[in-house]
Short mmCIF file of N, CA, C and O and ligand atoms in Angstrom, two decimals:
data_model
loop_
_atom_site.label_atom_id
_atom_site.label_comp_id
_atom_site.label_asym_id
_atom_site.label_seq_id
_atom_site.Cartn_x
_atom_site.Cartn_y
_atom_site.Cartn_z
N MET A 247 123.19 -57.27 -70.69
CA MET A 247 124.01 -56.61 -69.68
C MET A 247 125.49 -56.84 -69.98
O MET A 247 125.87 -57.91 -70.44
N PRO A 248 126.31 -55.81 -69.74
CA PRO A 248 127.74 -55.94 -70.03
C PRO A 248 128.42 -56.86 -69.02
O PRO A 248 127.86 -57.18 -67.98
N GLU A 249 129.64 -57.25 -69.36
CA GLU A 249 130.42 -58.07 -68.44
C GLU A 249 130.67 -57.29 -67.15
O GLU A 249 130.82 -56.08 -67.17
N THR A 250 130.75 -58.01 -66.07
CA THR A 250 131.04 -57.37 -64.80
C THR A 250 132.38 -56.64 -64.87
O THR A 250 133.36 -57.16 -65.40
N GLY A 251 132.39 -55.40 -64.37
CA GLY A 251 133.63 -54.65 -64.34
C GLY A 251 133.89 -53.84 -65.58
O GLY A 251 134.81 -53.03 -65.59
N ALA A 252 133.11 -54.04 -66.63
CA ALA A 252 133.32 -53.27 -67.86
C ALA A 252 132.53 -51.98 -67.79
O ALA A 252 131.31 -52.00 -67.70
N ASP A 253 133.24 -50.86 -67.81
CA ASP A 253 132.55 -49.58 -67.79
C ASP A 253 131.82 -49.37 -69.12
O ASP A 253 132.23 -49.88 -70.16
N ILE A 254 130.75 -48.59 -69.04
CA ILE A 254 129.98 -48.24 -70.22
C ILE A 254 130.33 -46.81 -70.58
O ILE A 254 130.27 -45.92 -69.73
N VAL A 255 130.71 -46.60 -71.83
CA VAL A 255 131.18 -45.27 -72.23
C VAL A 255 130.40 -44.79 -73.44
O VAL A 255 129.78 -45.57 -74.17
N GLY A 256 130.46 -43.48 -73.63
CA GLY A 256 129.79 -42.90 -74.78
C GLY A 256 130.05 -41.42 -74.85
O GLY A 256 130.86 -40.88 -74.09
N GLY A 257 129.35 -40.76 -75.76
CA GLY A 257 129.54 -39.33 -75.92
C GLY A 257 128.64 -38.79 -77.02
O GLY A 257 127.81 -39.51 -77.58
N CYS A 258 128.84 -37.50 -77.30
CA CYS A 258 128.01 -36.83 -78.30
C CYS A 258 128.59 -37.07 -79.69
O CYS A 258 129.63 -37.70 -79.87
N LEU A 259 127.91 -36.50 -80.67
CA LEU A 259 128.31 -36.68 -82.06
C LEU A 259 129.68 -36.10 -82.36
O LEU A 259 130.48 -36.71 -83.09
N CYS A 260 130.00 -34.92 -81.81
CA CYS A 260 131.26 -34.24 -82.16
C CYS A 260 132.41 -34.63 -81.24
O CYS A 260 133.55 -34.29 -81.51
N GLY A 261 132.12 -35.29 -80.13
CA GLY A 261 133.18 -35.72 -79.22
C GLY A 261 133.50 -34.75 -78.11
O GLY A 261 134.37 -35.03 -77.28
N ALA A 262 132.82 -33.59 -78.06
CA ALA A 262 133.11 -32.60 -77.01
C ALA A 262 132.65 -33.08 -75.64
O ALA A 262 133.18 -32.65 -74.62
N VAL A 263 131.65 -33.94 -75.60
CA VAL A 263 131.14 -34.48 -74.34
C VAL A 263 131.35 -35.99 -74.35
O VAL A 263 131.01 -36.67 -75.32
N ARG A 264 131.93 -36.48 -73.26
CA ARG A 264 132.12 -37.92 -73.07
C ARG A 264 131.63 -38.28 -71.68
O ARG A 264 131.64 -37.47 -70.76
N PHE A 265 131.17 -39.51 -71.53
CA PHE A 265 130.71 -39.96 -70.21
C PHE A 265 131.10 -41.41 -70.00
O PHE A 265 131.44 -42.14 -70.94
N ARG A 266 131.03 -41.81 -68.73
CA ARG A 266 131.40 -43.17 -68.34
C ARG A 266 130.49 -43.59 -67.20
O ARG A 266 130.24 -42.81 -66.26
N SER A 267 129.97 -44.81 -67.27
CA SER A 267 129.23 -45.37 -66.15
C SER A 267 129.96 -46.60 -65.64
O SER A 267 130.31 -47.49 -66.42
N THR A 268 130.15 -46.64 -64.32
CA THR A 268 130.76 -47.82 -63.72
C THR A 268 129.71 -48.86 -63.36
O THR A 268 130.05 -49.95 -62.90
N ALA A 269 128.44 -48.52 -63.55
CA ALA A 269 127.36 -49.46 -63.25
C ALA A 269 126.63 -49.86 -64.54
O ALA A 269 126.59 -49.09 -65.51
N ALA A 270 126.06 -51.03 -64.52
CA ALA A 270 125.24 -51.49 -65.64
C ALA A 270 123.92 -50.71 -65.67
O ALA A 270 123.49 -50.19 -64.64
N PRO A 271 123.29 -50.65 -66.83
CA PRO A 271 122.00 -49.97 -66.88
C PRO A 271 120.95 -50.69 -66.04
O PRO A 271 120.97 -51.92 -65.93
N ILE A 272 120.05 -49.90 -65.46
CA ILE A 272 118.95 -50.46 -64.67
C ILE A 272 117.85 -50.96 -65.61
O ILE A 272 117.26 -52.02 -65.39
N ALA A 273 117.60 -50.20 -66.67
CA ALA A 273 116.56 -50.56 -67.62
C ALA A 273 116.72 -49.69 -68.85
O ALA A 273 117.45 -48.69 -68.83
N ALA A 274 116.05 -50.08 -69.92
CA ALA A 274 115.99 -49.24 -71.12
C ALA A 274 114.59 -49.33 -71.69
O ALA A 274 113.95 -50.39 -71.62
N ARG A 275 114.10 -48.22 -72.21
CA ARG A 275 112.77 -48.26 -72.81
C ARG A 275 112.60 -47.15 -73.83
O ARG A 275 113.30 -46.14 -73.80
N TYR A 276 111.64 -47.38 -74.73
CA TYR A 276 111.26 -46.37 -75.71
C TYR A 276 110.32 -45.36 -75.04
O TYR A 276 109.49 -45.75 -74.22
N CYS A 277 110.44 -44.09 -75.44
CA CYS A 277 109.46 -43.11 -75.00
C CYS A 277 108.92 -42.35 -76.21
O CYS A 277 109.68 -41.75 -76.97
N TRP A 278 107.58 -42.40 -76.34
CA TRP A 278 106.90 -41.73 -77.46
C TRP A 278 106.21 -40.44 -77.02
O TRP A 278 105.31 -39.97 -77.70
N CYS A 279 106.62 -39.86 -75.89
CA CYS A 279 105.99 -38.58 -75.52
C CYS A 279 106.35 -37.53 -76.57
O CYS A 279 107.32 -37.68 -77.32
N ARG A 280 105.57 -36.48 -76.63
CA ARG A 280 105.77 -35.48 -77.69
C ARG A 280 107.12 -34.78 -77.55
O ARG A 280 107.73 -34.42 -78.54
N ASP A 281 107.57 -34.57 -76.31
CA ASP A 281 108.89 -33.95 -76.12
C ASP A 281 109.97 -34.83 -76.75
O ASP A 281 110.90 -34.33 -77.39
N CYS A 282 109.85 -36.14 -76.54
CA CYS A 282 110.86 -37.03 -77.09
C CYS A 282 110.80 -37.05 -78.62
O CYS A 282 111.84 -37.07 -79.29
N GLN A 283 109.60 -37.02 -79.18
CA GLN A 283 109.51 -36.97 -80.64
C GLN A 283 110.22 -35.73 -81.18
O GLN A 283 110.85 -35.77 -82.25
N ALA A 284 110.13 -34.62 -80.44
CA ALA A 284 110.76 -33.37 -80.89
C ALA A 284 112.27 -33.47 -80.90
O ALA A 284 112.94 -32.91 -81.78
N ILE A 285 112.85 -34.17 -79.92
CA ILE A 285 114.32 -34.25 -79.89
C ILE A 285 114.84 -35.46 -80.64
O ILE A 285 116.04 -35.55 -80.90
N ALA A 286 113.97 -36.40 -81.01
CA ALA A 286 114.42 -37.62 -81.69
C ALA A 286 114.01 -37.62 -83.15
O ALA A 286 113.84 -38.68 -83.75
N ALA A 287 113.81 -36.44 -83.72
CA ALA A 287 113.56 -36.30 -85.15
C ALA A 287 112.28 -37.03 -85.60
O ALA A 287 112.19 -37.48 -86.74
N GLY A 288 111.31 -37.14 -84.70
CA GLY A 288 110.03 -37.73 -85.08
C GLY A 288 109.82 -39.14 -84.57
O GLY A 288 108.70 -39.66 -84.62
N ASN A 289 110.87 -39.76 -84.07
CA ASN A 289 110.74 -41.11 -83.55
C ASN A 289 110.62 -41.08 -82.03
O ASN A 289 110.58 -40.01 -81.43
N ALA A 290 110.55 -42.24 -81.42
CA ALA A 290 110.68 -42.34 -79.97
C ALA A 290 112.15 -42.15 -79.60
O ALA A 290 113.03 -42.46 -80.40
N THR A 291 112.39 -41.66 -78.38
CA THR A 291 113.74 -41.74 -77.85
C THR A 291 113.90 -43.13 -77.25
O THR A 291 112.92 -43.81 -76.91
N ILE A 292 115.14 -43.56 -77.13
CA ILE A 292 115.44 -44.80 -76.41
C ILE A 292 116.32 -44.40 -75.24
O ILE A 292 117.40 -43.83 -75.41
N ASN A 293 115.77 -44.65 -74.05
CA ASN A 293 116.31 -44.09 -72.81
C ASN A 293 116.86 -45.20 -71.95
O ASN A 293 116.16 -46.16 -71.63
N VAL A 294 118.12 -45.05 -71.58
CA VAL A 294 118.80 -46.06 -70.79
C VAL A 294 119.03 -45.46 -69.40
O VAL A 294 119.65 -44.41 -69.27
N ILE A 295 118.50 -46.13 -68.40
CA ILE A 295 118.49 -45.59 -67.04
C ILE A 295 119.69 -46.13 -66.27
O ILE A 295 119.90 -47.35 -66.21
N PHE A 296 120.44 -45.19 -65.67
CA PHE A 296 121.61 -45.55 -64.86
C PHE A 296 121.47 -44.92 -63.48
O PHE A 296 120.82 -43.88 -63.33
N PRO A 297 122.16 -45.48 -62.47
CA PRO A 297 122.26 -44.79 -61.18
C PRO A 297 123.16 -43.57 -61.33
O PRO A 297 124.27 -43.68 -61.84
N SER A 298 122.68 -42.40 -60.90
CA SER A 298 123.42 -41.15 -61.13
C SER A 298 124.83 -41.19 -60.56
O SER A 298 125.77 -40.66 -61.16
N ASP A 299 124.98 -41.83 -59.40
CA ASP A 299 126.29 -41.77 -58.75
C ASP A 299 127.34 -42.63 -59.45
O ASP A 299 128.52 -42.59 -59.08
N ALA A 300 126.94 -43.40 -60.46
CA ALA A 300 127.90 -44.22 -61.20
C ALA A 300 128.39 -43.54 -62.47
O ALA A 300 129.28 -44.05 -63.14
N VAL A 301 127.79 -42.39 -62.79
CA VAL A 301 128.06 -41.77 -64.10
C VAL A 301 128.89 -40.50 -63.92
O VAL A 301 128.55 -39.64 -63.11
N THR A 302 129.98 -40.41 -64.66
CA THR A 302 130.79 -39.19 -64.70
C THR A 302 130.75 -38.63 -66.12
O THR A 302 130.76 -39.38 -67.10
N ILE A 303 130.70 -37.30 -66.19
CA ILE A 303 130.54 -36.61 -67.48
C ILE A 303 131.69 -35.63 -67.64
O ILE A 303 132.01 -34.89 -66.71
N GLU A 304 132.30 -35.64 -68.82
CA GLU A 304 133.35 -34.66 -69.15
C GLU A 304 132.87 -33.82 -70.32
O GLU A 304 132.33 -34.35 -71.28
N GLY A 305 133.12 -32.51 -70.22
CA GLY A 305 132.71 -31.60 -71.30
C GLY A 305 131.47 -30.83 -70.90
O GLY A 305 130.71 -31.25 -70.02
N GLU A 306 131.27 -29.72 -71.57
CA GLU A 306 130.14 -28.84 -71.25
C GLU A 306 128.87 -29.36 -71.90
O GLU A 306 128.88 -29.78 -73.06
N THR A 307 127.78 -29.33 -71.12
CA THR A 307 126.47 -29.64 -71.70
C THR A 307 125.57 -28.43 -71.52
O THR A 307 125.74 -27.65 -70.59
N ALA A 308 124.62 -28.28 -72.42
CA ALA A 308 123.56 -27.28 -72.25
C ALA A 308 122.35 -27.98 -71.66
O ALA A 308 122.15 -29.19 -71.85
N ASP A 309 121.57 -27.24 -70.88
CA ASP A 309 120.46 -27.83 -70.13
C ASP A 309 119.16 -27.14 -70.54
O ASP A 309 119.03 -25.93 -70.39
N TYR A 310 118.22 -27.91 -71.06
CA TYR A 310 116.89 -27.39 -71.35
C TYR A 310 115.94 -27.92 -70.28
O TYR A 310 115.71 -29.12 -70.17
N GLU A 311 115.41 -26.98 -69.49
CA GLU A 311 114.54 -27.35 -68.37
C GLU A 311 113.10 -27.16 -68.78
O GLU A 311 112.76 -26.15 -69.40
N SER A 312 112.25 -28.16 -68.47
CA SER A 312 110.85 -28.03 -68.86
C SER A 312 109.98 -28.91 -67.97
O SER A 312 110.48 -29.76 -67.22
N LEU A 313 108.69 -28.68 -68.08
CA LEU A 313 107.73 -29.50 -67.36
C LEU A 313 107.27 -30.60 -68.31
O LEU A 313 106.71 -30.33 -69.37
N ALA A 314 107.53 -31.86 -67.97
CA ALA A 314 107.20 -32.98 -68.86
C ALA A 314 105.71 -33.29 -68.81
O ALA A 314 105.00 -32.86 -67.90
N ASP A 315 105.26 -34.07 -69.80
CA ASP A 315 103.86 -34.51 -69.83
C ASP A 315 103.49 -35.25 -68.54
O ASP A 315 102.34 -35.26 -68.12
N SER A 316 104.47 -35.88 -67.92
CA SER A 316 104.24 -36.62 -66.67
C SER A 316 104.01 -35.70 -65.48
O SER A 316 103.63 -36.15 -64.41
N GLY A 317 104.30 -34.38 -65.67
CA GLY A 317 104.23 -33.46 -64.55
C GLY A 317 105.56 -33.26 -63.85
O GLY A 317 105.68 -32.41 -62.98
N ASN A 318 106.56 -34.05 -64.24
CA ASN A 318 107.89 -33.91 -63.65
C ASN A 318 108.62 -32.73 -64.26
O ASN A 318 108.55 -32.49 -65.46
N ARG A 319 109.36 -31.99 -63.42
CA ARG A 319 110.28 -30.98 -63.96
C ARG A 319 111.54 -31.70 -64.40
O ARG A 319 112.17 -32.41 -63.63
N MET A 320 111.85 -31.55 -65.69
CA MET A 320 112.92 -32.33 -66.32
C MET A 320 114.06 -31.43 -66.75
O MET A 320 113.85 -30.28 -67.12
N HIS A 321 115.26 -32.00 -66.71
CA HIS A 321 116.43 -31.34 -67.28
C HIS A 321 116.90 -32.22 -68.43
O HIS A 321 117.23 -33.39 -68.23
N ARG A 322 116.90 -31.66 -69.62
CA ARG A 322 117.39 -32.40 -70.79
C ARG A 322 118.69 -31.75 -71.23
O ARG A 322 118.72 -30.58 -71.56
N ARG A 323 119.73 -32.54 -71.21
CA ARG A 323 121.07 -31.98 -71.50
C ARG A 323 121.56 -32.49 -72.84
O ARG A 323 121.36 -33.65 -73.20
N PHE A 324 122.21 -31.58 -73.55
CA PHE A 324 122.68 -31.89 -74.89
C PHE A 324 124.00 -31.18 -75.13
O PHE A 324 124.39 -30.28 -74.38
N CYS A 325 124.69 -31.58 -76.18
CA CYS A 325 125.95 -30.92 -76.52
C CYS A 325 125.66 -29.59 -77.19
O CYS A 325 124.95 -29.55 -78.19
N PRO A 326 126.20 -28.48 -76.66
CA PRO A 326 125.93 -27.18 -77.29
C PRO A 326 126.63 -27.00 -78.64
O PRO A 326 126.28 -26.12 -79.39
N LYS A 327 127.61 -27.86 -78.93
CA LYS A 327 128.30 -27.74 -80.23
C LYS A 327 127.57 -28.51 -81.33
O LYS A 327 127.31 -27.99 -82.40
N CYS A 328 127.22 -29.78 -81.07
CA CYS A 328 126.63 -30.60 -82.14
C CYS A 328 125.15 -30.86 -81.92
O CYS A 328 124.48 -31.37 -82.82
N GLY A 329 124.62 -30.53 -80.75
CA GLY A 329 123.19 -30.66 -80.50
C GLY A 329 122.72 -32.06 -80.16
O GLY A 329 121.52 -32.28 -79.97
N ALA A 330 123.61 -33.02 -80.07
CA ALA A 330 123.19 -34.40 -79.79
C ALA A 330 122.53 -34.50 -78.41
O ALA A 330 123.11 -34.04 -77.42
N PRO A 331 121.33 -35.09 -78.33
CA PRO A 331 120.70 -35.30 -77.02
C PRO A 331 121.47 -36.35 -76.24
O PRO A 331 121.83 -37.40 -76.78
N LEU A 332 121.74 -36.06 -74.96
CA LEU A 332 122.60 -36.95 -74.18
C LEU A 332 121.93 -37.49 -72.93
O LEU A 332 121.90 -38.71 -72.72
N PHE A 333 121.41 -36.59 -72.08
CA PHE A 333 120.94 -37.01 -70.75
C PHE A 333 119.59 -36.39 -70.45
O PHE A 333 119.27 -35.32 -70.95
N SER A 334 118.84 -37.05 -69.59
CA SER A 334 117.73 -36.36 -68.95
C SER A 334 117.63 -36.83 -67.51
O SER A 334 118.06 -37.94 -67.16
N GLN A 335 117.11 -35.92 -66.69
CA GLN A 335 116.94 -36.20 -65.28
C GLN A 335 115.68 -35.50 -64.80
O GLN A 335 115.43 -34.34 -65.15
N ALA A 336 114.90 -36.21 -63.99
CA ALA A 336 113.72 -35.62 -63.36
C ALA A 336 114.14 -35.11 -61.99
O ALA A 336 114.84 -35.81 -61.25
N GLU A 337 113.69 -33.89 -61.65
CA GLU A 337 114.06 -33.34 -60.33
C GLU A 337 113.56 -34.24 -59.21
O GLU A 337 114.16 -34.30 -58.14
N ALA A 338 112.46 -34.95 -59.47
CA ALA A 338 111.90 -35.82 -58.43
C ALA A 338 112.73 -37.09 -58.22
O ALA A 338 112.57 -37.77 -57.21
N ARG A 339 113.60 -37.41 -59.19
CA ARG A 339 114.39 -38.65 -59.08
C ARG A 339 115.86 -38.39 -59.40
O ARG A 339 116.40 -38.90 -60.38
N PRO A 340 116.53 -37.59 -58.55
CA PRO A 340 117.92 -37.23 -58.84
C PRO A 340 118.88 -38.41 -58.78
O PRO A 340 120.00 -38.31 -59.28
N HIS A 341 118.45 -39.52 -58.20
CA HIS A 341 119.34 -40.69 -58.10
C HIS A 341 119.42 -41.46 -59.42
O HIS A 341 120.20 -42.39 -59.54
N LEU A 342 118.60 -41.07 -60.40
CA LEU A 342 118.62 -41.74 -61.70
C LEU A 342 119.01 -40.75 -62.79
O LEU A 342 118.56 -39.60 -62.78
N ILE A 343 119.83 -41.20 -63.72
CA ILE A 343 120.13 -40.40 -64.90
C ILE A 343 119.80 -41.24 -66.13
O ILE A 343 120.09 -42.45 -66.16
N ILE A 344 119.15 -40.60 -67.08
CA ILE A 344 118.80 -41.28 -68.33
C ILE A 344 119.81 -40.87 -69.38
O ILE A 344 120.08 -39.67 -69.56
N ILE A 345 120.36 -41.84 -70.05
CA ILE A 345 121.27 -41.59 -71.16
C ILE A 345 120.57 -42.04 -72.43
O ILE A 345 120.00 -43.14 -72.50
N ARG A 346 120.58 -41.18 -73.46
CA ARG A 346 119.97 -41.54 -74.74
C ARG A 346 120.80 -42.64 -75.39
O ARG A 346 122.04 -42.52 -75.49
N ALA A 347 120.14 -43.69 -75.84
CA ALA A 347 120.87 -44.87 -76.32
C ALA A 347 121.82 -44.54 -77.46
O ALA A 347 122.89 -45.15 -77.58
N GLY A 348 121.46 -43.55 -78.27
CA GLY A 348 122.32 -43.19 -79.40
C GLY A 348 123.66 -42.64 -79.00
O GLY A 348 124.59 -42.59 -79.81
N ALA A 349 123.78 -42.19 -77.73
CA ALA A 349 125.03 -41.62 -77.25
C ALA A 349 125.99 -42.69 -76.75
O ALA A 349 127.16 -42.40 -76.49
N LEU A 350 125.52 -43.92 -76.61
CA LEU A 350 126.40 -44.99 -76.13
C LEU A 350 127.34 -45.43 -77.25
O LEU A 350 126.93 -45.56 -78.41
N ASP A 351 128.60 -45.66 -76.92
CA ASP A 351 129.52 -46.19 -77.94
C ASP A 351 129.01 -47.55 -78.44
O ASP A 351 129.20 -47.88 -79.60
N ASP A 352 128.40 -48.30 -77.55
CA ASP A 352 127.87 -49.62 -77.93
C ASP A 352 126.39 -49.71 -77.54
O ASP A 352 126.04 -50.22 -76.48
N PRO A 353 125.50 -49.21 -78.41
CA PRO A 353 124.07 -49.22 -78.04
C PRO A 353 123.49 -50.63 -77.96
O PRO A 353 122.37 -50.80 -77.47
N SER A 354 124.22 -51.62 -78.39
CA SER A 354 123.67 -52.99 -78.33
C SER A 354 123.49 -53.47 -76.89
O SER A 354 122.78 -54.44 -76.65
N ILE A 355 124.11 -52.78 -75.93
CA ILE A 355 123.96 -53.19 -74.53
C ILE A 355 122.62 -52.80 -73.95
O ILE A 355 122.27 -53.19 -72.85
N ALA A 356 121.86 -51.98 -74.69
CA ALA A 356 120.67 -51.35 -74.12
C ALA A 356 119.41 -51.75 -74.87
O ALA A 356 118.76 -50.94 -75.50
N ARG A 357 119.06 -53.01 -74.81
CA ARG A 357 117.84 -53.45 -75.49
C ARG A 357 116.61 -52.99 -74.69
O ARG A 357 116.48 -53.32 -73.51
N PRO A 358 115.72 -52.21 -75.33
CA PRO A 358 114.56 -51.71 -74.58
C PRO A 358 113.65 -52.85 -74.13
O PRO A 358 113.45 -53.84 -74.85
N SER A 359 113.08 -52.70 -72.92
CA SER A 359 112.21 -53.72 -72.35
C SER A 359 110.78 -53.23 -72.22
O SER A 359 109.93 -53.92 -71.65
N GLY A 360 110.48 -52.05 -72.74
CA GLY A 360 109.13 -51.53 -72.66
C GLY A 360 108.99 -50.27 -73.49
O GLY A 360 109.98 -49.71 -73.94
N VAL A 361 107.73 -49.86 -73.67
CA VAL A 361 107.42 -48.69 -74.49
C VAL A 361 106.46 -47.82 -73.70
O VAL A 361 105.39 -48.31 -73.28
N ILE A 362 106.83 -46.54 -73.48
CA ILE A 362 105.95 -45.65 -72.71
C ILE A 362 105.42 -44.52 -73.59
O ILE A 362 105.97 -44.23 -74.64
N TRP A 363 104.34 -43.92 -73.12
CA TRP A 363 103.67 -42.82 -73.83
C TRP A 363 103.19 -43.23 -75.23
O TRP A 363 103.23 -42.43 -76.17
N THR A 364 102.71 -44.46 -75.35
CA THR A 364 102.22 -44.91 -76.66
C THR A 364 101.00 -44.10 -77.11
O THR A 364 100.72 -44.02 -78.30
N SER A 365 100.29 -43.47 -76.15
CA SER A 365 99.10 -42.69 -76.53
C SER A 365 99.48 -41.47 -77.36
O SER A 365 98.64 -40.91 -78.07
N SER A 366 100.74 -41.05 -77.28
CA SER A 366 101.19 -39.88 -78.05
C SER A 366 101.83 -40.27 -79.38
O SER A 366 102.19 -39.39 -80.17
N ALA A 367 102.00 -41.55 -79.64
CA ALA A 367 102.69 -41.99 -80.86
C ALA A 367 101.80 -41.78 -82.08
O ALA A 367 100.58 -41.97 -82.00
N PRO A 368 102.39 -41.42 -83.22
CA PRO A 368 101.58 -41.30 -84.44
C PRO A 368 101.13 -42.69 -84.91
O PRO A 368 101.72 -43.70 -84.52
N PRO A 369 100.09 -42.74 -85.75
CA PRO A 369 99.53 -44.05 -86.16
C PRO A 369 100.53 -44.93 -86.91
O PRO A 369 100.38 -46.14 -86.92
N TRP A 370 101.56 -44.30 -87.51
CA TRP A 370 102.52 -45.09 -88.29
C TRP A 370 103.70 -45.59 -87.45
O TRP A 370 104.61 -46.23 -87.97
N ALA A 371 103.69 -45.28 -86.17
CA ALA A 371 104.82 -45.66 -85.32
C ALA A 371 105.03 -47.18 -85.33
O ALA A 371 104.06 -47.94 -85.29
N CYS A 372 106.28 -47.59 -85.39
CA CYS A 372 106.61 -49.02 -85.29
C CYS A 372 106.84 -49.33 -83.81
O CYS A 372 107.85 -48.93 -83.24
N ILE A 373 105.89 -50.03 -83.22
CA ILE A 373 105.99 -50.36 -81.80
C ILE A 373 106.04 -51.88 -81.68
O ILE A 373 105.17 -52.58 -82.20
N ASP A 374 107.08 -52.38 -81.05
CA ASP A 374 107.28 -53.82 -80.92
C ASP A 374 106.13 -54.44 -80.13
O ASP A 374 105.96 -54.14 -78.95
N PRO A 375 105.31 -55.28 -80.78
CA PRO A 375 104.14 -55.84 -80.09
C PRO A 375 104.51 -56.81 -78.97
O PRO A 375 103.66 -57.14 -78.14
N ASP A 376 105.76 -57.24 -78.94
CA ASP A 376 106.18 -58.18 -77.89
C ASP A 376 106.59 -57.48 -76.60
O ASP A 376 106.84 -58.15 -75.60
N LEU A 377 106.69 -56.14 -76.63
CA LEU A 377 107.10 -55.42 -75.43
C LEU A 377 105.90 -54.89 -74.67
O LEU A 377 104.89 -54.53 -75.28
N PRO A 378 106.00 -54.79 -73.34
CA PRO A 378 104.95 -54.15 -72.56
C PRO A 378 104.80 -52.69 -72.98
O PRO A 378 105.80 -52.01 -73.21
N GLN A 379 103.56 -52.26 -73.08
CA GLN A 379 103.29 -50.89 -73.52
C GLN A 379 102.50 -50.15 -72.44
O GLN A 379 101.63 -50.73 -71.80
N PHE A 380 102.82 -48.86 -72.30
CA PHE A 380 102.13 -48.01 -71.33
C PHE A 380 101.64 -46.77 -72.07
O PHE A 380 102.43 -46.11 -72.74
N PRO A 381 100.35 -46.44 -71.96
CA PRO A 381 99.84 -45.28 -72.70
C PRO A 381 100.45 -43.97 -72.23
O PRO A 381 100.50 -43.01 -72.99
N ALA A 382 100.89 -43.91 -70.96
CA ALA A 382 101.49 -42.68 -70.44
C ALA A 382 102.69 -43.07 -69.59
O ALA A 382 103.36 -44.05 -69.85
N GLN A 383 102.93 -42.28 -68.54
CA GLN A 383 104.10 -42.54 -67.68
C GLN A 383 103.76 -43.67 -66.70
O GLN A 383 102.80 -43.56 -65.95
N PRO A 384 104.52 -44.75 -66.70
CA PRO A 384 104.25 -45.80 -65.72
C PRO A 384 104.69 -45.34 -64.32
O PRO A 384 105.42 -44.37 -64.21
N PRO A 385 104.23 -46.03 -63.29
CA PRO A 385 104.65 -45.65 -61.94
C PRO A 385 106.17 -45.67 -61.83
O PRO A 385 106.82 -46.49 -62.48
N PRO A 386 106.74 -44.77 -61.04
CA PRO A 386 108.22 -44.74 -60.92
C PRO A 386 108.77 -46.05 -60.38
O PRO A 386 108.13 -46.71 -59.55
N SER A 387 109.94 -46.40 -60.87
CA SER A 387 110.54 -47.65 -60.43
C SER A 387 111.47 -47.39 -59.25
O SER A 387 111.89 -46.28 -59.03
ZN1 ZN B 405 128.98 -32.64 -79.48
ZN1 ZN B 406 109.60 -38.95 -73.60
#
């Protein structure tokens, strides 16, 4: 966790989108669902969960809306210029925003504490055996 009072900042690959969180992350975890494999070039995404009201975003994002494997209607937002995946939000949980760890200026603040959707992972996936694993979507936190 970052020092108290230190905002967490980040952005997309090209710099057109920047964001800032005044709150520390609630949690971080790997997701191996098939949607995440598609946007993470074959790997799991690493998702850092923040309270939505602490996060401000500058710059235009594109929104891909879909029905997730969990049954949630999801909004996945990315930079329309460079394509970097940035945010996701479930309509059922608007108070939470997920930021992709790769978009953080300092991803070292977001050590994942669990792995979800392991049932969708390919056999060669590197999954940390020391972390709790969930075959699908765990109950909402
Ligand atoms: Zn960009
Ligand atoms: Zn996923």
